[in-house]
Tab-separated table of C-alpha atoms in Angstrom:
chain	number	residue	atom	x	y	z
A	1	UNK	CA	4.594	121.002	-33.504
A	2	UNK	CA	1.653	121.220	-31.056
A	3	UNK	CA	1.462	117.700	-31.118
A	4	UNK	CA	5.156	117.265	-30.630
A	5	UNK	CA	4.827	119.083	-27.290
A	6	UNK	CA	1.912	117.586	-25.736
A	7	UNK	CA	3.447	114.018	-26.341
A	8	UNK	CA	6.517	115.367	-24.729
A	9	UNK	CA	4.716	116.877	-21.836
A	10	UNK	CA	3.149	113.862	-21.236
A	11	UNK	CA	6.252	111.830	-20.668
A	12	UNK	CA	7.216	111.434	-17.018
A	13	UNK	CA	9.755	114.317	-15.665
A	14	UNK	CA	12.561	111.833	-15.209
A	15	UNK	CA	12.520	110.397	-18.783
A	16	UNK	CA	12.064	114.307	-20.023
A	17	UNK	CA	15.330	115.219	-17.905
A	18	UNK	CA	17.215	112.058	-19.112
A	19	UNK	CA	16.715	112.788	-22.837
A	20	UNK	CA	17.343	116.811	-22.586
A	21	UNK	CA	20.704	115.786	-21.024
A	22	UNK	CA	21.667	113.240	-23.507
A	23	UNK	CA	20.581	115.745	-25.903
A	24	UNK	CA	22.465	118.708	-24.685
A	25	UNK	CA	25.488	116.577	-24.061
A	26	UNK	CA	25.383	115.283	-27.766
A	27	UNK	CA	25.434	118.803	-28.977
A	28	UNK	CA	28.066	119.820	-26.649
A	29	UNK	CA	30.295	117.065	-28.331
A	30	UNK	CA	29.347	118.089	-31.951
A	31	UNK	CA	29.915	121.731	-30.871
A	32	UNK	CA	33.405	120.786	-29.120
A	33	UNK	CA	34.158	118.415	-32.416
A	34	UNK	CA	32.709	121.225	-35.073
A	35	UNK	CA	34.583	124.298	-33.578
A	36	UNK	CA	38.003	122.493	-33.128
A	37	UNK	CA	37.861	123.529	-29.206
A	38	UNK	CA	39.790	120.187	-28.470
A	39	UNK	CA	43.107	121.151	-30.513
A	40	UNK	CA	45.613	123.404	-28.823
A	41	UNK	CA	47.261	124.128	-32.383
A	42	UNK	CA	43.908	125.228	-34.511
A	43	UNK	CA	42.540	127.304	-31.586
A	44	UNK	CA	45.273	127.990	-29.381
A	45	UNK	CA	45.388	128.227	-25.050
A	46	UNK	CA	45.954	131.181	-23.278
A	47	UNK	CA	47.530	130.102	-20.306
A	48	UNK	CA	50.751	128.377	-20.715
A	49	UNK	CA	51.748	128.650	-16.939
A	50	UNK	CA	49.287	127.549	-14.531
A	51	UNK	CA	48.234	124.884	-16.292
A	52	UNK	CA	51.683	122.899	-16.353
A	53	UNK	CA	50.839	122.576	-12.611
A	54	UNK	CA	47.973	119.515	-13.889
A	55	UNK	CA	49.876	117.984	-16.891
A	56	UNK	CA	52.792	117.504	-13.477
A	57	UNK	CA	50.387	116.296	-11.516
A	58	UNK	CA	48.554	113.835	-13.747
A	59	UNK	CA	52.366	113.210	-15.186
A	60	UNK	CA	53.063	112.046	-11.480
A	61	UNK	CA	49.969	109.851	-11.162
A	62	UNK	CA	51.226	107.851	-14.605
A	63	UNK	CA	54.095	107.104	-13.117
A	64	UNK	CA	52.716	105.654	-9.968
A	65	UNK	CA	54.280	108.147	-7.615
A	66	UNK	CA	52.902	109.556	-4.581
A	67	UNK	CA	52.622	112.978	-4.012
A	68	UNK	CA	52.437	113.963	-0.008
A	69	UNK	CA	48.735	115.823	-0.008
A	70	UNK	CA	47.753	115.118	-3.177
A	71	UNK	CA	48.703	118.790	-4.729
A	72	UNK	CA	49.453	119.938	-8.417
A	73	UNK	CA	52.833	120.609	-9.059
A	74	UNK	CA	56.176	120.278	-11.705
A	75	UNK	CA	58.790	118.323	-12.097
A	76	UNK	CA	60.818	121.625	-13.493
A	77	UNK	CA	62.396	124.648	-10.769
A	78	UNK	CA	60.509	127.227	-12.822
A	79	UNK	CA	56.490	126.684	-11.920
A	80	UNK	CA	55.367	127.844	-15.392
A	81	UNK	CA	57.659	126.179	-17.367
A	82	UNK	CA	55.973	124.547	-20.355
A	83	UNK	CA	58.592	121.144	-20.367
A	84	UNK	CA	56.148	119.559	-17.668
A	85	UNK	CA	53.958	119.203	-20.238
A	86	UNK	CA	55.923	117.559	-22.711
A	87	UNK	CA	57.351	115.095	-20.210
A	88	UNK	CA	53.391	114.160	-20.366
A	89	UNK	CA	52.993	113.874	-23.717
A	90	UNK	CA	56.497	112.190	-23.961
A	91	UNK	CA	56.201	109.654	-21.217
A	92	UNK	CA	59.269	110.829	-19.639
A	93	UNK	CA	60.410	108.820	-17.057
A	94	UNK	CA	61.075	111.759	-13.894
A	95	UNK	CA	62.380	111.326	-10.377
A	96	UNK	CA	59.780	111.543	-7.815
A	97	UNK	CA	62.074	113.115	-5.428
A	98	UNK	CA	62.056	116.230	-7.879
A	99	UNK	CA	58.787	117.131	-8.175
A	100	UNK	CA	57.634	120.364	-6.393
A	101	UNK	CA	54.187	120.153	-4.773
A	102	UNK	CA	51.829	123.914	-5.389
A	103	UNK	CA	50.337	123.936	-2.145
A	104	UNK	CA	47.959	127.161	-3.005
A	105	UNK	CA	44.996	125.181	-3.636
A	106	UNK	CA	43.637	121.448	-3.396
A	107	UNK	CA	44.195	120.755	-7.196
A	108	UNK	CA	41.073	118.102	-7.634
A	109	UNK	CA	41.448	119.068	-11.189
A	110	UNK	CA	45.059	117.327	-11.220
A	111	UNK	CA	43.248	114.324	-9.609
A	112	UNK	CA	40.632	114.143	-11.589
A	113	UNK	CA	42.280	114.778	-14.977
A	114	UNK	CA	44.957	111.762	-13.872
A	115	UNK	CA	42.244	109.229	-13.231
A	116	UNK	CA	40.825	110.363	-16.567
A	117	UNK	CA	44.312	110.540	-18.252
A	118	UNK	CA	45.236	106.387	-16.672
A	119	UNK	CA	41.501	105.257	-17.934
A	120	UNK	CA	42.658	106.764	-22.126
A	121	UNK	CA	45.664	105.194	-22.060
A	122	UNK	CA	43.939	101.949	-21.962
A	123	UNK	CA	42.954	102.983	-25.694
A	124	UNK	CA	45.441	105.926	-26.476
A	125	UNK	CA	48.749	105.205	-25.571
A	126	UNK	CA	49.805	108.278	-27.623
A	127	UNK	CA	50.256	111.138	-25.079
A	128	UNK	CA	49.388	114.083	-27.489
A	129	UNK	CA	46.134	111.700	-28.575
A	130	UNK	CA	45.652	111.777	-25.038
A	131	UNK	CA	46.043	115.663	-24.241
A	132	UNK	CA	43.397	116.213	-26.852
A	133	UNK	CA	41.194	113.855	-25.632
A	134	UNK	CA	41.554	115.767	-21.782
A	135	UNK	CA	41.093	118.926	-23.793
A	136	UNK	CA	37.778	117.789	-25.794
A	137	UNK	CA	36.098	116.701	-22.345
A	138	UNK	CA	36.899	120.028	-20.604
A	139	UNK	CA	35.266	121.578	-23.900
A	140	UNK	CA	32.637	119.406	-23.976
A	141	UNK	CA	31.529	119.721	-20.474
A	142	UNK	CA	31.829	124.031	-20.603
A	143	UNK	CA	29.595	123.828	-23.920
A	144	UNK	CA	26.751	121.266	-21.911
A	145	UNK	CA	27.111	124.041	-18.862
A	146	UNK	CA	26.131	126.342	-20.918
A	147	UNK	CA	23.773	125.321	-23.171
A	148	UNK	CA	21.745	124.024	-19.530
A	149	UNK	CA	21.834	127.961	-18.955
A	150	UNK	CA	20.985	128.759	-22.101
A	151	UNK	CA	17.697	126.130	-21.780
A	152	UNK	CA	17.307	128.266	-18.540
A	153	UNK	CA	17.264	131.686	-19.934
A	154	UNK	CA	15.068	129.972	-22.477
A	155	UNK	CA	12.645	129.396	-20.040
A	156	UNK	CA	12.594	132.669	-18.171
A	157	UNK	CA	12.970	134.955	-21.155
A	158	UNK	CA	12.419	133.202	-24.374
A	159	UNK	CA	14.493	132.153	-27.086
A	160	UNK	CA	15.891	135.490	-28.781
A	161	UNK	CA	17.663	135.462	-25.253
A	162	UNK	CA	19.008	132.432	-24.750
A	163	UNK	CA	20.672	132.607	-28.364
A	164	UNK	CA	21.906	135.553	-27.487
A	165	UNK	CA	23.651	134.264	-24.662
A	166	UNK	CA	24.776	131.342	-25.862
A	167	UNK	CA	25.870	133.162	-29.130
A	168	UNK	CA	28.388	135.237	-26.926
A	169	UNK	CA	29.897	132.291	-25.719
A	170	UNK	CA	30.195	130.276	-29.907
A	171	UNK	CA	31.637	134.083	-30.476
A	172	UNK	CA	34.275	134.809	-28.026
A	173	UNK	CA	37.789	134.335	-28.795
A	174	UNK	CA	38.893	134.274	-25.266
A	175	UNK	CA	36.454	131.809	-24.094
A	176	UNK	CA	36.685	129.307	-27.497
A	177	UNK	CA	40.745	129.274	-25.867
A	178	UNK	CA	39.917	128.930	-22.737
A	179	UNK	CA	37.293	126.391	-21.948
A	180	UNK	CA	40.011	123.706	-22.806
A	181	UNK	CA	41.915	124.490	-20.093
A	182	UNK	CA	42.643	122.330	-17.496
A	183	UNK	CA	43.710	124.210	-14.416
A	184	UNK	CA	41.518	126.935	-14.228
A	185	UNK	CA	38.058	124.195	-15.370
A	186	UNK	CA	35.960	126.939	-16.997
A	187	UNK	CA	33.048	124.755	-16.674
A	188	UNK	CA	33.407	124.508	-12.647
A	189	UNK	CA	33.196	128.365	-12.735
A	190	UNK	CA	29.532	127.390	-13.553
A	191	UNK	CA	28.328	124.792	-10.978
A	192	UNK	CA	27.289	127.424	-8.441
A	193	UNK	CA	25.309	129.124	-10.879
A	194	UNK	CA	24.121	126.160	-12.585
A	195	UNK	CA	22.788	124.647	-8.910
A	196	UNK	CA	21.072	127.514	-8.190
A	197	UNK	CA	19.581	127.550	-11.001
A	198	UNK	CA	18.013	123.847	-10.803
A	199	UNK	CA	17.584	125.474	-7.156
A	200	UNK	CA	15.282	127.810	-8.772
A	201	UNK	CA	13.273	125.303	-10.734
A	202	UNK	CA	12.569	122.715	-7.953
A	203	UNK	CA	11.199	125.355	-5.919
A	204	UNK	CA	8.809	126.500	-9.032
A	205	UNK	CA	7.802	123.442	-9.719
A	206	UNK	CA	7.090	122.112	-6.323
A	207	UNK	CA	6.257	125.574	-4.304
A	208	UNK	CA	8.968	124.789	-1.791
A	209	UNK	CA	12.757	123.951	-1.905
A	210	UNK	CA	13.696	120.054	-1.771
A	211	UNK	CA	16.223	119.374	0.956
A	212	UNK	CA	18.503	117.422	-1.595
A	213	UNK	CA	19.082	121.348	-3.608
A	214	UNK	CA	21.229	122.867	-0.484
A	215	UNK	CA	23.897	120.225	-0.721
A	216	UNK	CA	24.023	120.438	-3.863
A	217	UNK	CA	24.922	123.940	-3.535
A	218	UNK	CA	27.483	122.881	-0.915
A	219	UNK	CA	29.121	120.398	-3.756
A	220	UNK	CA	29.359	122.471	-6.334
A	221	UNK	CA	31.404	125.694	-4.199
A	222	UNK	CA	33.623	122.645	-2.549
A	223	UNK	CA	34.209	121.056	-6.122
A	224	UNK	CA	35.085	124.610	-7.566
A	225	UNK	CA	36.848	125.641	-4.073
A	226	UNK	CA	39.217	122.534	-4.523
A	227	UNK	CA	39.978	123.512	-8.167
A	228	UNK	CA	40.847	126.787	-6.833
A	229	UNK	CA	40.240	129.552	-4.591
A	230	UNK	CA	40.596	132.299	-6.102
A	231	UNK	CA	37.484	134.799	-6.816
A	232	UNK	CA	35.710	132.676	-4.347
A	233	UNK	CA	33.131	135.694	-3.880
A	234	UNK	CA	32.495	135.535	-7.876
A	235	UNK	CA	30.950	132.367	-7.592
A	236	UNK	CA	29.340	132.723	-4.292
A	237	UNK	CA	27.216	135.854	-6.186
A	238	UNK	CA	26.532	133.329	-9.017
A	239	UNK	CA	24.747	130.950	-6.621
A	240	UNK	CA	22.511	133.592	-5.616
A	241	UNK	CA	21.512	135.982	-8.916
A	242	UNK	CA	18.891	133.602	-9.765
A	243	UNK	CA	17.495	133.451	-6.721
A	244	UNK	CA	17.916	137.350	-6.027
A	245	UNK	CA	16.175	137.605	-9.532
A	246	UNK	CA	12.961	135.328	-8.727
A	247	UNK	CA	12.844	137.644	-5.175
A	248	UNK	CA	12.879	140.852	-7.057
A	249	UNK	CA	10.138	139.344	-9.434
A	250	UNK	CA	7.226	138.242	-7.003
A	251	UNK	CA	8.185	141.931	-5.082
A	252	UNK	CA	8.214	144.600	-8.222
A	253	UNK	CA	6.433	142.156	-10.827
A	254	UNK	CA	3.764	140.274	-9.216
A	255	UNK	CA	3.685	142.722	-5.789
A	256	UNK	CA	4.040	140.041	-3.830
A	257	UNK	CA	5.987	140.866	-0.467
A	258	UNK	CA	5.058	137.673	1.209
A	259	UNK	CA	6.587	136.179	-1.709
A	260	UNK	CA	9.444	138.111	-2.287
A	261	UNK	CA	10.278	137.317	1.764
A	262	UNK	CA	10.512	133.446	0.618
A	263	UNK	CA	12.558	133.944	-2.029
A	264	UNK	CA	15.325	135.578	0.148
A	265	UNK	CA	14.936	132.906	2.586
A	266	UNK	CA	16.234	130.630	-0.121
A	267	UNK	CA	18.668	133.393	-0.841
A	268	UNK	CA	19.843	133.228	2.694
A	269	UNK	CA	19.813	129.326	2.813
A	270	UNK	CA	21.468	129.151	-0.568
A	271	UNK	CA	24.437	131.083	0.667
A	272	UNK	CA	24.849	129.475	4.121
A	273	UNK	CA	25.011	126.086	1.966
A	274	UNK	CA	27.634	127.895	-0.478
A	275	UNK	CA	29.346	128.983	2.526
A	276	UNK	CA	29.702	125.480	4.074
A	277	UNK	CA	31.238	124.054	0.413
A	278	UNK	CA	33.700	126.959	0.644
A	279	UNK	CA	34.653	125.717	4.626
A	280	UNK	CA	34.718	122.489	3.768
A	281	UNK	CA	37.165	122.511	0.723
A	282	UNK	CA	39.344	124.682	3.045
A	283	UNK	CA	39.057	121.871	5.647
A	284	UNK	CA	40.276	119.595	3.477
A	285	UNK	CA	42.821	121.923	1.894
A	286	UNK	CA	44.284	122.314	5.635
A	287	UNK	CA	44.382	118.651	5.799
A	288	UNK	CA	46.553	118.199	2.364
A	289	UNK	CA	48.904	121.444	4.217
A	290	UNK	CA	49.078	118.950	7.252
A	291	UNK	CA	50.079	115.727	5.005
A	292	UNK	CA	52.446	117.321	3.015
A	293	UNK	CA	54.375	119.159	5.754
A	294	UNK	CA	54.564	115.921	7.777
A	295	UNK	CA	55.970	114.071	4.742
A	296	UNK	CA	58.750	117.123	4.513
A	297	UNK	CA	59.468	116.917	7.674
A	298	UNK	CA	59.674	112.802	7.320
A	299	UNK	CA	62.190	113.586	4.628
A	300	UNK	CA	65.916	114.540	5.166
A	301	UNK	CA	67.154	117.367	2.796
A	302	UNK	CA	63.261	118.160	1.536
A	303	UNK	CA	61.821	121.545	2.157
């Protein structure tokens, strides 16, 4: 074992990143695969409503239409009606001119689940192969988001932690539902917090914070922002716990004030970067408002 870890010290930090991702992401699938998170039928979903807003969406994008702004939205005049989705799985063909845009958020997730959904049909033409396939990346990507915390924790406070952590998540009915779903993107609740946590670990390792780590903040509130934007504070207090942590550390632990007055610098910076994700997803949310109520306006009898 002691051998094990000094020849995997000695490999160069990019090749040690590389393979801990490949490895993480490996177990994510068998974990995704294993605990039947990709079927909607063994495990169930527990949100029937929202996410019909997506299957419309990426629906819409199969069909080649254009959608003024870019939002989510149904083909149906009840928003939470569950047919949108089986016009998906169907292949349906709809009338553009009936589908209803949701202009309450961005809806990247409808975007990015459509590319996804035209790139599978290349090798699933089925549409309920191709739901589960949607569903088994969404689970796949929440287990890798948090098995990176878990690696995290692992670092900071050992193992029995981190399998505790991670244990609550293999446990929990509502999340083993959940993490499939594909409006609300579980795993995007976790980029803020997973950011500031490879915040946290540049800065450790190097003694300062690399200018690349407060865009990446930035990205990850805009990516969530667009998905939605609600609970925006939630993940705003995400970004900064590990940072607030490592403050209250070098002050109470190590008695380190100087220390403890760098660490909420970061704190600071870290939520000025959040902060500019947040406007700029709202920016861009403004200019999908803008589109889409030019295009109504463009269009006799549309409201």
């Amino acid at each position: 074992m002691t051998k094990a870890k000094g020849i995997w010290k000695a490999l160069p930090a990019p090749l040690r990143g590389a393979a801990t991702l490949l490895a993480v992401l490996a177990l994510a699938a068998l974990l995704t695969t294993v605990r039947h998170n990709a079927s909607a039928y063994l495990t169930g979903v527990w949100d029937t409503g929202s996410q019909t807003l997506v299957y419309g969406r990426i629906h819409q994008m199969e069909q080649g239409q254009y959608a003024p702004g870019g939002f989510l939205g149904v083909y149906t005049d009840d928003w939470s009606d569950d047919t949108n989705r089986a016009l998906f799985r169907d292949d349906t063909p709809t009338d553009a001119a009936a589908f209803h845009p949701y202009t309450h958020q961005s809806g990247l997730q409808g975007w990015l689940f459509g590319r996804v959904n035209r790139l599978l049909r290349h090798w699933l033409p089925d549409g309920l192969a191709r739901e589960t396939a949607l569903y088994w990346l969404n689970s796949t990507l929440f287990y890798a988001a948090e098995l990176l915390a878990a690696l995290a924790v692992w670092e900071e406070f050992g193992p029995l932690a981190a399998a505790f952590g991670f244990a609550s998540v293999l446990l929990a009915p509502w999340l083993q539902r959940g993490m499939k779903d594909l409006y609300w993107c579980l795993w995007t609740w976790l980029l803020p917090l997973l950011a500031a946590l490879w915040l946290c670990r540049c800065t450790r390792v190097r003694g300062k914070t690399p200018r690349g780590c407060w865009p990446l903040v930035a990205a990850a509130c805009m990516v969530r922002c667009m998905c939605g934007f609600e609970f925006i504070t939630t993940f705003l207090i995400l970004c900064e716990i590990p940072l607030c942590y490592a403050a209250a550390k070098a002050y109470f632990v190590r008695r380190d004030p100087h220390g403890a007055l760098v660490w909420l610098g970061r704190t600071v910076g870290t939520g000025v970067s959040a902060l500019g994700g947040v406007t700029a997803a709202l920016a861009l949310w403004f200019a999908q408002e803008w589109l889409s109520a030019s295009a109504a306006r463009r269009t006799p009898g549309r409201t």
